[in-house]
C-alpha positions as a printed Julia matrix, in Angstrom:
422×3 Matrix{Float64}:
 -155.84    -6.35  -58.79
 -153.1     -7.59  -56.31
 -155.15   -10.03  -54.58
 -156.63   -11.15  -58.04
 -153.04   -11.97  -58.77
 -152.31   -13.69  -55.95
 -155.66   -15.63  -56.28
 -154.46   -16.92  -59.45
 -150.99   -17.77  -58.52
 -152.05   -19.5   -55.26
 -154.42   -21.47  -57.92
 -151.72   -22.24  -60.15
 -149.45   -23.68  -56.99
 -152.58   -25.87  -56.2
 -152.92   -27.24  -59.34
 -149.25   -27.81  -59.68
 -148.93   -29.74  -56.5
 -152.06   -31.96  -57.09
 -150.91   -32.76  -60.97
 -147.23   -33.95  -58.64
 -149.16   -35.94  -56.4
 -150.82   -37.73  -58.63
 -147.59   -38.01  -60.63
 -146.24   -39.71  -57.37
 -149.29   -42.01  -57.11
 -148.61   -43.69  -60.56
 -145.34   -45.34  -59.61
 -142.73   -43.11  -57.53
 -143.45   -44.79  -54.64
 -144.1    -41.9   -52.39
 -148.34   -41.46  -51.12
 -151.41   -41.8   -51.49
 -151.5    -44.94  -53.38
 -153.92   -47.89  -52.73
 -152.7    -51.24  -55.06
 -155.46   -53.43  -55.94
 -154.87   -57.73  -55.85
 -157.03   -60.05  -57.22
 -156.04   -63.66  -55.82
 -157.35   -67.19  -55.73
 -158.22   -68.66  -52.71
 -156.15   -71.89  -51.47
 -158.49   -72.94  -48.34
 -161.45   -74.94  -48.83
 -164.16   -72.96  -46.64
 -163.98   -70.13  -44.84
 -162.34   -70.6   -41.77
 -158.99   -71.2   -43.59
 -159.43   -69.0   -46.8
 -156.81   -67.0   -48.4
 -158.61   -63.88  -47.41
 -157.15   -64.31  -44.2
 -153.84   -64.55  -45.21
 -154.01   -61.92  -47.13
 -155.51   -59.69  -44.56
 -152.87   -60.03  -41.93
 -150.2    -59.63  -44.54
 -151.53   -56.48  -45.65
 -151.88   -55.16  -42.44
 -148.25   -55.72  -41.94
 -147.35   -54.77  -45.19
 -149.24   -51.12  -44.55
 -147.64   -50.7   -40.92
 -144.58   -50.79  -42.66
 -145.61   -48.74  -46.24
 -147.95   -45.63  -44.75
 -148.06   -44.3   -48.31
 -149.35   -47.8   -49.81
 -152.87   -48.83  -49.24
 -153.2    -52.86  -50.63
 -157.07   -53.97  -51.64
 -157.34   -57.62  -51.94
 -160.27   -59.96  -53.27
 -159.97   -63.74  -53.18
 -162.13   -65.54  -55.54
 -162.04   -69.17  -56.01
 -160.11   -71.07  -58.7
 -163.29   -71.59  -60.2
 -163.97   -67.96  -60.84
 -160.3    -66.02  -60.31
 -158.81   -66.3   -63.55
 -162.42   -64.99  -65.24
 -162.85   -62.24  -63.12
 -159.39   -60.81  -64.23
 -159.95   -61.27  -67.58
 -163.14   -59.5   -67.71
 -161.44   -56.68  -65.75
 -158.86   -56.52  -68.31
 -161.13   -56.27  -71.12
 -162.54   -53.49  -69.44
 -160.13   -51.69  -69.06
 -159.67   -52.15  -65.54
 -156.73   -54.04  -65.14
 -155.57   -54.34  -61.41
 -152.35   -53.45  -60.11
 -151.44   -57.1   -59.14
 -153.77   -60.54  -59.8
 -152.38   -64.22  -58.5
 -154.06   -66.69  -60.86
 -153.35   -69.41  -63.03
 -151.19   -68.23  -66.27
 -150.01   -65.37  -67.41
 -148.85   -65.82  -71.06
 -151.5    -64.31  -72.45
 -151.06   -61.05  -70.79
 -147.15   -60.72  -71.21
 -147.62   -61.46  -74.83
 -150.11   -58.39  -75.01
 -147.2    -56.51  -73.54
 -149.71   -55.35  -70.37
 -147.14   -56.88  -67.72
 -144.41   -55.49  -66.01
 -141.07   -57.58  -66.17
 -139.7    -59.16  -62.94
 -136.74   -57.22  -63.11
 -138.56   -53.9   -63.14
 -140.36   -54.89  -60.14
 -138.63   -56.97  -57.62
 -134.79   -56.05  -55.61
 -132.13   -58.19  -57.43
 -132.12   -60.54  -54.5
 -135.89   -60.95  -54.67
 -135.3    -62.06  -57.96
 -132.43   -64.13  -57.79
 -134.08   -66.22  -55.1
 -136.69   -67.75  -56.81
 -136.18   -71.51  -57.73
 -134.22   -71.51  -61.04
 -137.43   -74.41  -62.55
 -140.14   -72.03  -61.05
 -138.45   -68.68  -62.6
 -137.97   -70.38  -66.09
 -141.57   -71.64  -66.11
 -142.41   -68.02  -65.54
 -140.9    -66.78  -68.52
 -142.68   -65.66  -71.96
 -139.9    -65.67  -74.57
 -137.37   -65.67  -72.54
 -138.44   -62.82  -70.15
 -139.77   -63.47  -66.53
 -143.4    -61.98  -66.13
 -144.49   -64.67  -64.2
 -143.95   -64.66  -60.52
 -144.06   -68.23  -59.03
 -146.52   -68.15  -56.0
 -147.73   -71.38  -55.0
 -146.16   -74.85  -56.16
 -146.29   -78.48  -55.81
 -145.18   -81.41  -57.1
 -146.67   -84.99  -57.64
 -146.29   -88.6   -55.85
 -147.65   -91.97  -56.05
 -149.93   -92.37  -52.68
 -150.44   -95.87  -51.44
 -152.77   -97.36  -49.06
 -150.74   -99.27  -46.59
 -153.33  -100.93  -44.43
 -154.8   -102.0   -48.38
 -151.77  -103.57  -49.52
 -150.73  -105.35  -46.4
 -154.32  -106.72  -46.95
 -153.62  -107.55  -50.39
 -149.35  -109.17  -49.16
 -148.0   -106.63  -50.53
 -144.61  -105.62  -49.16
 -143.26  -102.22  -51.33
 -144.6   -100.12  -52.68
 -144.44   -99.93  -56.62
 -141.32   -98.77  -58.53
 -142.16   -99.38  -62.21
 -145.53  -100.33  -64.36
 -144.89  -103.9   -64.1
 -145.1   -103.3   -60.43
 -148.49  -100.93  -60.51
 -150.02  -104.01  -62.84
 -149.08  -106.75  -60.1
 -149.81  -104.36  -57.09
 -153.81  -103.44  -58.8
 -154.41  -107.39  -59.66
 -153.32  -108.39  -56.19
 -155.3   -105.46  -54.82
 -158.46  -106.19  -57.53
 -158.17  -109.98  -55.68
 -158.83  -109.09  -52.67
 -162.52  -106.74  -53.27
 -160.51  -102.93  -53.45
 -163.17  -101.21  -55.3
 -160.0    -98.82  -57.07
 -157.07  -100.48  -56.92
 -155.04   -97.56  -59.4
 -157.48   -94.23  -59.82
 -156.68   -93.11  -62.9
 -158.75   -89.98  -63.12
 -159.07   -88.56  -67.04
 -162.13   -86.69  -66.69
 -162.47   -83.22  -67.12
 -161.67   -81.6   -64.38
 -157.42   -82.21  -64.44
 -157.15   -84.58  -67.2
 -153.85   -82.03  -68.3
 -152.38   -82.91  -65.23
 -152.86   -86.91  -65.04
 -151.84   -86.97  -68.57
 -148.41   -85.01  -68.01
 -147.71   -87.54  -65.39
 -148.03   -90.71  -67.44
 -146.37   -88.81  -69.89
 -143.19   -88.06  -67.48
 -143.52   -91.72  -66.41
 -143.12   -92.87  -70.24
 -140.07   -90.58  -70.89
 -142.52   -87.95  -72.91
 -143.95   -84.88  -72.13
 -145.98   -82.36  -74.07
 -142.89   -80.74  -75.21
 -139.37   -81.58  -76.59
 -136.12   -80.14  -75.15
 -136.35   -76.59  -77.21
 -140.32   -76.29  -76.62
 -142.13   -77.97  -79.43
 -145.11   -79.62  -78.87
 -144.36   -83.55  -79.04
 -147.76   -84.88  -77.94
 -147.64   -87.79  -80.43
 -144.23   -88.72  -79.85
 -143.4    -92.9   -79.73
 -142.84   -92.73  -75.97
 -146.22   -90.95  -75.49
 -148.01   -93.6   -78.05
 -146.46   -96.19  -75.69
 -147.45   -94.72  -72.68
 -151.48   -94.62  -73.33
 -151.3    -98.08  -74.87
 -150.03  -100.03  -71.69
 -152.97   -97.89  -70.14
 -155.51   -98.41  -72.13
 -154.64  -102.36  -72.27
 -152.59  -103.23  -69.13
 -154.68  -101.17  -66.61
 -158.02   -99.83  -67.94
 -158.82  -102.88  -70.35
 -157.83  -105.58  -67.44
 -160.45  -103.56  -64.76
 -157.68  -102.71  -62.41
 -158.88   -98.84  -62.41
 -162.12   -99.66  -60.87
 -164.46   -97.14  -63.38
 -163.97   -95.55  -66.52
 -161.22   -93.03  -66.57
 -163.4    -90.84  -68.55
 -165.56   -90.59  -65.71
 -163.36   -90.0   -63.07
 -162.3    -86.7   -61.77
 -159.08   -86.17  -59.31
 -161.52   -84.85  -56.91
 -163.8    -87.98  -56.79
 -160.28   -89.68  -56.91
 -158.73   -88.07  -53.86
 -162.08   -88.21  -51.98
 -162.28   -91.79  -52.77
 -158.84   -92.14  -51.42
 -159.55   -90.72  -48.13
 -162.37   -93.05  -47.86
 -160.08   -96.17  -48.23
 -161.3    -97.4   -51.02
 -158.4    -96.33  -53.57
 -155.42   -98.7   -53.33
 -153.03   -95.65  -55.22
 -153.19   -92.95  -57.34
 -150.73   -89.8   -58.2
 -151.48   -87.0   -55.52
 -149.86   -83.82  -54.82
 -149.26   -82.22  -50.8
 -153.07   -81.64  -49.96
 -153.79   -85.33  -50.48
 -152.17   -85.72  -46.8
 -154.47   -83.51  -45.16
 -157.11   -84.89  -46.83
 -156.1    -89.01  -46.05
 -154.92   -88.1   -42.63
 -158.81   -86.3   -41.93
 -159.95   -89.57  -42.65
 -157.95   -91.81  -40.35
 -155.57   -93.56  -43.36
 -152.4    -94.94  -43.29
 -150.99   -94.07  -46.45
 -147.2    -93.95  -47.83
 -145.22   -91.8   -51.12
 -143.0    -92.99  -53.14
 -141.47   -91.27  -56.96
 -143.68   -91.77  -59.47
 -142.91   -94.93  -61.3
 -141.34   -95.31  -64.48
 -141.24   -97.9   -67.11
 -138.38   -99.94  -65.72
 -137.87   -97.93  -62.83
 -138.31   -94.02  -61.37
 -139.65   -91.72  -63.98
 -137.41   -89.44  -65.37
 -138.77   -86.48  -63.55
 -142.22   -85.94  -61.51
 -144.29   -83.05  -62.34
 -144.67   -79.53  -61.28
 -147.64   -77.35  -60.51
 -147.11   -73.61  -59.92
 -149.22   -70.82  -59.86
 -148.32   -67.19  -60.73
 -148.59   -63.84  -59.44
 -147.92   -60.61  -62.11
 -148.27   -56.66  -62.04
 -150.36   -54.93  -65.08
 -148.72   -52.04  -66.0
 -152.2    -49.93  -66.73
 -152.29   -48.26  -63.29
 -148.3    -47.01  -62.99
 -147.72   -48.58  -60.15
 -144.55   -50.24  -60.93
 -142.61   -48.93  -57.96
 -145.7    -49.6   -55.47
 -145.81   -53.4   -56.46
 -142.61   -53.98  -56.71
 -142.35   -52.8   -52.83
 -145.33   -55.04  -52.23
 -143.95   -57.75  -53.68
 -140.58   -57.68  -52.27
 -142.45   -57.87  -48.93
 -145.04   -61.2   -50.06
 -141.3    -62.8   -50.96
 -140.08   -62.54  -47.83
 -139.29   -65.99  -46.52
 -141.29   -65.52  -43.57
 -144.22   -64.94  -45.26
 -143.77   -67.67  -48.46
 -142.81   -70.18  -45.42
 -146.21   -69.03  -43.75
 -148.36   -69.53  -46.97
 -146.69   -72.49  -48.01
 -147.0    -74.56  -44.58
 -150.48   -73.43  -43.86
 -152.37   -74.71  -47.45
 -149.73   -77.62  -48.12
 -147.47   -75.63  -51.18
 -143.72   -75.98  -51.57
 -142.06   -72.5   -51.3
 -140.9    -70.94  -54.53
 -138.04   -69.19  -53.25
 -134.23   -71.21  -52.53
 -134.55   -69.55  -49.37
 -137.82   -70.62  -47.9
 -137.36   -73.92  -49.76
 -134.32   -74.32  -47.6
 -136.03   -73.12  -43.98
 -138.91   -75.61  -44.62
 -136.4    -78.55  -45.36
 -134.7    -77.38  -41.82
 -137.89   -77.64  -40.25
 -139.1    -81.28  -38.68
 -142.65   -79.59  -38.68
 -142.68   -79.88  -42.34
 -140.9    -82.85  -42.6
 -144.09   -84.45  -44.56
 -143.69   -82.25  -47.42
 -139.89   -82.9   -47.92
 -140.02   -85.64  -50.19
 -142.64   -83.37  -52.23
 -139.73   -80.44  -52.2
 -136.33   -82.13  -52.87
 -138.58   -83.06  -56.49
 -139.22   -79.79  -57.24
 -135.58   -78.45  -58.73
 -135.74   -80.94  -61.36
 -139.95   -80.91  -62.03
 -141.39   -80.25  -65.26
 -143.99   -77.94  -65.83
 -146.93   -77.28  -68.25
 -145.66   -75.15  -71.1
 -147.88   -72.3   -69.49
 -145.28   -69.92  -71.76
 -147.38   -70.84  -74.99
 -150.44   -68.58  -75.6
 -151.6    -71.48  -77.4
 -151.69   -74.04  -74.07
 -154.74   -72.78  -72.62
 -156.41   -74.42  -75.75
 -154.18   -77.6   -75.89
 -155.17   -78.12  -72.39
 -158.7    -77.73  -73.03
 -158.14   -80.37  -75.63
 -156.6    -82.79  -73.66
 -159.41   -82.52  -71.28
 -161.79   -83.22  -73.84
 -160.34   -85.99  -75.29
 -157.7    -87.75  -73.12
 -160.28   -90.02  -70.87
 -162.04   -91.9   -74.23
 -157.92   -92.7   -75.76
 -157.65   -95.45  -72.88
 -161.53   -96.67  -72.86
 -162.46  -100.17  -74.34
 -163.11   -98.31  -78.02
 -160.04   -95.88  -77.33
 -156.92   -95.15  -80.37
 -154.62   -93.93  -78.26
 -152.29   -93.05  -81.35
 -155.11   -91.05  -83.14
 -156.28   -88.98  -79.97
 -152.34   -87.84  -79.74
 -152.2    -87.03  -83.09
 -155.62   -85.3   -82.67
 -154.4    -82.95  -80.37
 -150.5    -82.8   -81.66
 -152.49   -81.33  -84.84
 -154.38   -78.72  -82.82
 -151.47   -77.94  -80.86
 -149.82   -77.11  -84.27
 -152.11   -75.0   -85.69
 -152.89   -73.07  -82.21
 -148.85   -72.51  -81.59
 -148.68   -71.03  -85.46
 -152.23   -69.09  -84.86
 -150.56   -67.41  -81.69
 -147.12   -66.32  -83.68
């Protein structure tokens, strides 16, 4: 009878510890937990993909963490954001995923809140544009990860061909520069790509350039506003309609554009950092400037970031947040930032890279980034907007095009999406 006692009470001491173990593996922090990342992947083949980054950070990150075990899988942009979906809906969140928007998921309430994840200084650190662009109603979920910002490239060997001396500061200037640059045989003198692979982003741009945007100053969609209207006219009849774009619009996607910019045979088009790699690859001489404005600089270029956020399924608040602290570090957003041609998200880093000559191309592209504007990625309803734009943006400039019906097109759907979402 004694040693059936003891039997049971050596039983009941197992079973206690393993219930506290597992208690510790769904958030304390302590053992015995592996996280699990999905991410995209920033290189573009294998040699230089984000697997490797990831890898070596991990392995650091582990050295460091015994008790925390990180899993990462890089797909690329075209599949990342689908694969996390799906594992959502299956009820398989992962711990952490670093994709494209994240609205969706704070406003099902399945993400953790910066501040219950990252140290106060983590937090405070990250650009104030980039932190507010993360937030859904106010509240950070989204964790900038990857940013950039957008130029005007140039072709200087083009438009010394073409006796051009500056590069362009307003429209009036792009319309000279692209007849001047038409005259003398440039297949592209301005790529103005609207098809459907970025037409959101091209469109922002002109947008910016006009003194628009998709939004107002408190967040409502203003798609049709007068400056926008204005904006897509002096397109559609002072670039496309006098051939100085070279193709249809419509047609053109920004990776035939960059690619046909590395070639030499676009005279300039708006470009973010990886543009330079690509040009340089290619042998051309090529020059930045701000984005030109009606009379002058735009009011503001825009911003690109991409975001990283922790699902709360798992428990593993305290074990991401750790994580996370660590991928922060300005060592390693410096690293990641330098290597695929991002601007740092962090005031920190941002300020080590701007100290650094070896980064000195990507300045300009950084001092723009404080006062950037971003897609409203906050709106549950801009993943649909966005697929609007795309589908209808490239025809509004075309010989046939109403530029002031496509606006109010999508202004409308914008409308009814923002009241379908609440």
């Amino acid at each position: 009878m004694q040693r059936r006692y003891l039997s049971l009470a050596a039983a009941t001491v197992a079973t206690t510890m393993a219930l506290t173990l597992t208690g510790c593996g769904s958030g304390s922090g302590d053992d015995d937990v592996t996280l699990k990342l999905i991410a995209a992947d920033y290189g573009d083949s294998a040699d230089n993909s984000s697997q490797h980054y990831w890898d070596e950070l991990t392995r650091a990150f582990e050295k460091k963490n015994p008790g925390i075990k990180v899993d990462v899988e890089v797909y690329s942009w075209t599949d990342v954001d689908k694969k996390v979906e799906d594992l959502v809906k299956d009820g398989h969140a992962p711990d952490l995923a670093q994709i494209g928007a994240y609205a969706d998921y704070a406003a099902a309430d399945k993400l953790y809140r910066a501040d219950q994840l990252l140290s106060v200084s983590t937090e405070a650190d990250f650009t104030p544009s980039l932190a507010e662009a993360g937030e859904y109603r106010r509240i950070q979920y989204g964790l900038p990860f990857g940013a950039s910002t957008r130029r005007l490239f140039y072709n200087k060997k083009l438009f010394a061909k073409a006796g051009i001396a500056n590069p362009p500061q307003s429209w009036s200037d792009i319309a000279r520069d692209a007849q001047l640059l038409k005259a003398r045989g440039v297949k592209m003198p301005y790529a103005l790509p609207l098809g459907p692979e970025e037409t959101q982003a091209e469109t922002l741009m002109w947008m910016l350039s006009g003194g628009g945007g998709y939004t107002d100053n408190i967040g409502k969609y203003r798609i049709d506003s007068p400056e926008n209207i204005k904006t897509f006219n002096w397109l559609k009849d002072d670039l496309v309609g006098k051939g100085l774009t070279g193709t249809d619009p419509a047609q053109l996607n920004r990776e035939d554009a960059f690619q046909g910019f590395a070639d030499g045979q676009v005279g300039m088009l708006n470009g973010h950092p990886t543009l330079m790699k690509q040009a340089e690859a290619k042998g051309i001489d090529y020059g930045t400037v701000d984005l030109p404005g009606v009379e002058g600089k735009a009011k503001a270029t825009m911003g690109v970031a991409d975001w990283m956020m922790a699902f709360k399924q798992n428990g593993h608040r305290a074990e991401a947040g750790k994580f996370l602290d660590f991928v922060y570090s300005d060592r390693n957003v410096v690293k990641f930032s330098g290597e695929y041609g991002l601007l740092p998200v962090t005031t920190s880093a941002s300020q080590a890279m701007l100290a650094d000559d070896k980064y000195a191309k990507l300045h300009s592209f950084l001092k723009q980034l404080a006062a950037a504007e971003f897609y409203p990625a906050d709106k549950t309803s801009w993943p649909l907007v966005s697929k609007t734009v795309k589908a209808k943006m490239g025809a509004a400039v075309g010989p046939k095009g109403n530029p002031a019906g496509v606006l109010t097109d999508i202004q409308n759907a914008a409308e009814a999406a923002d009241s379908a979402a609440g």
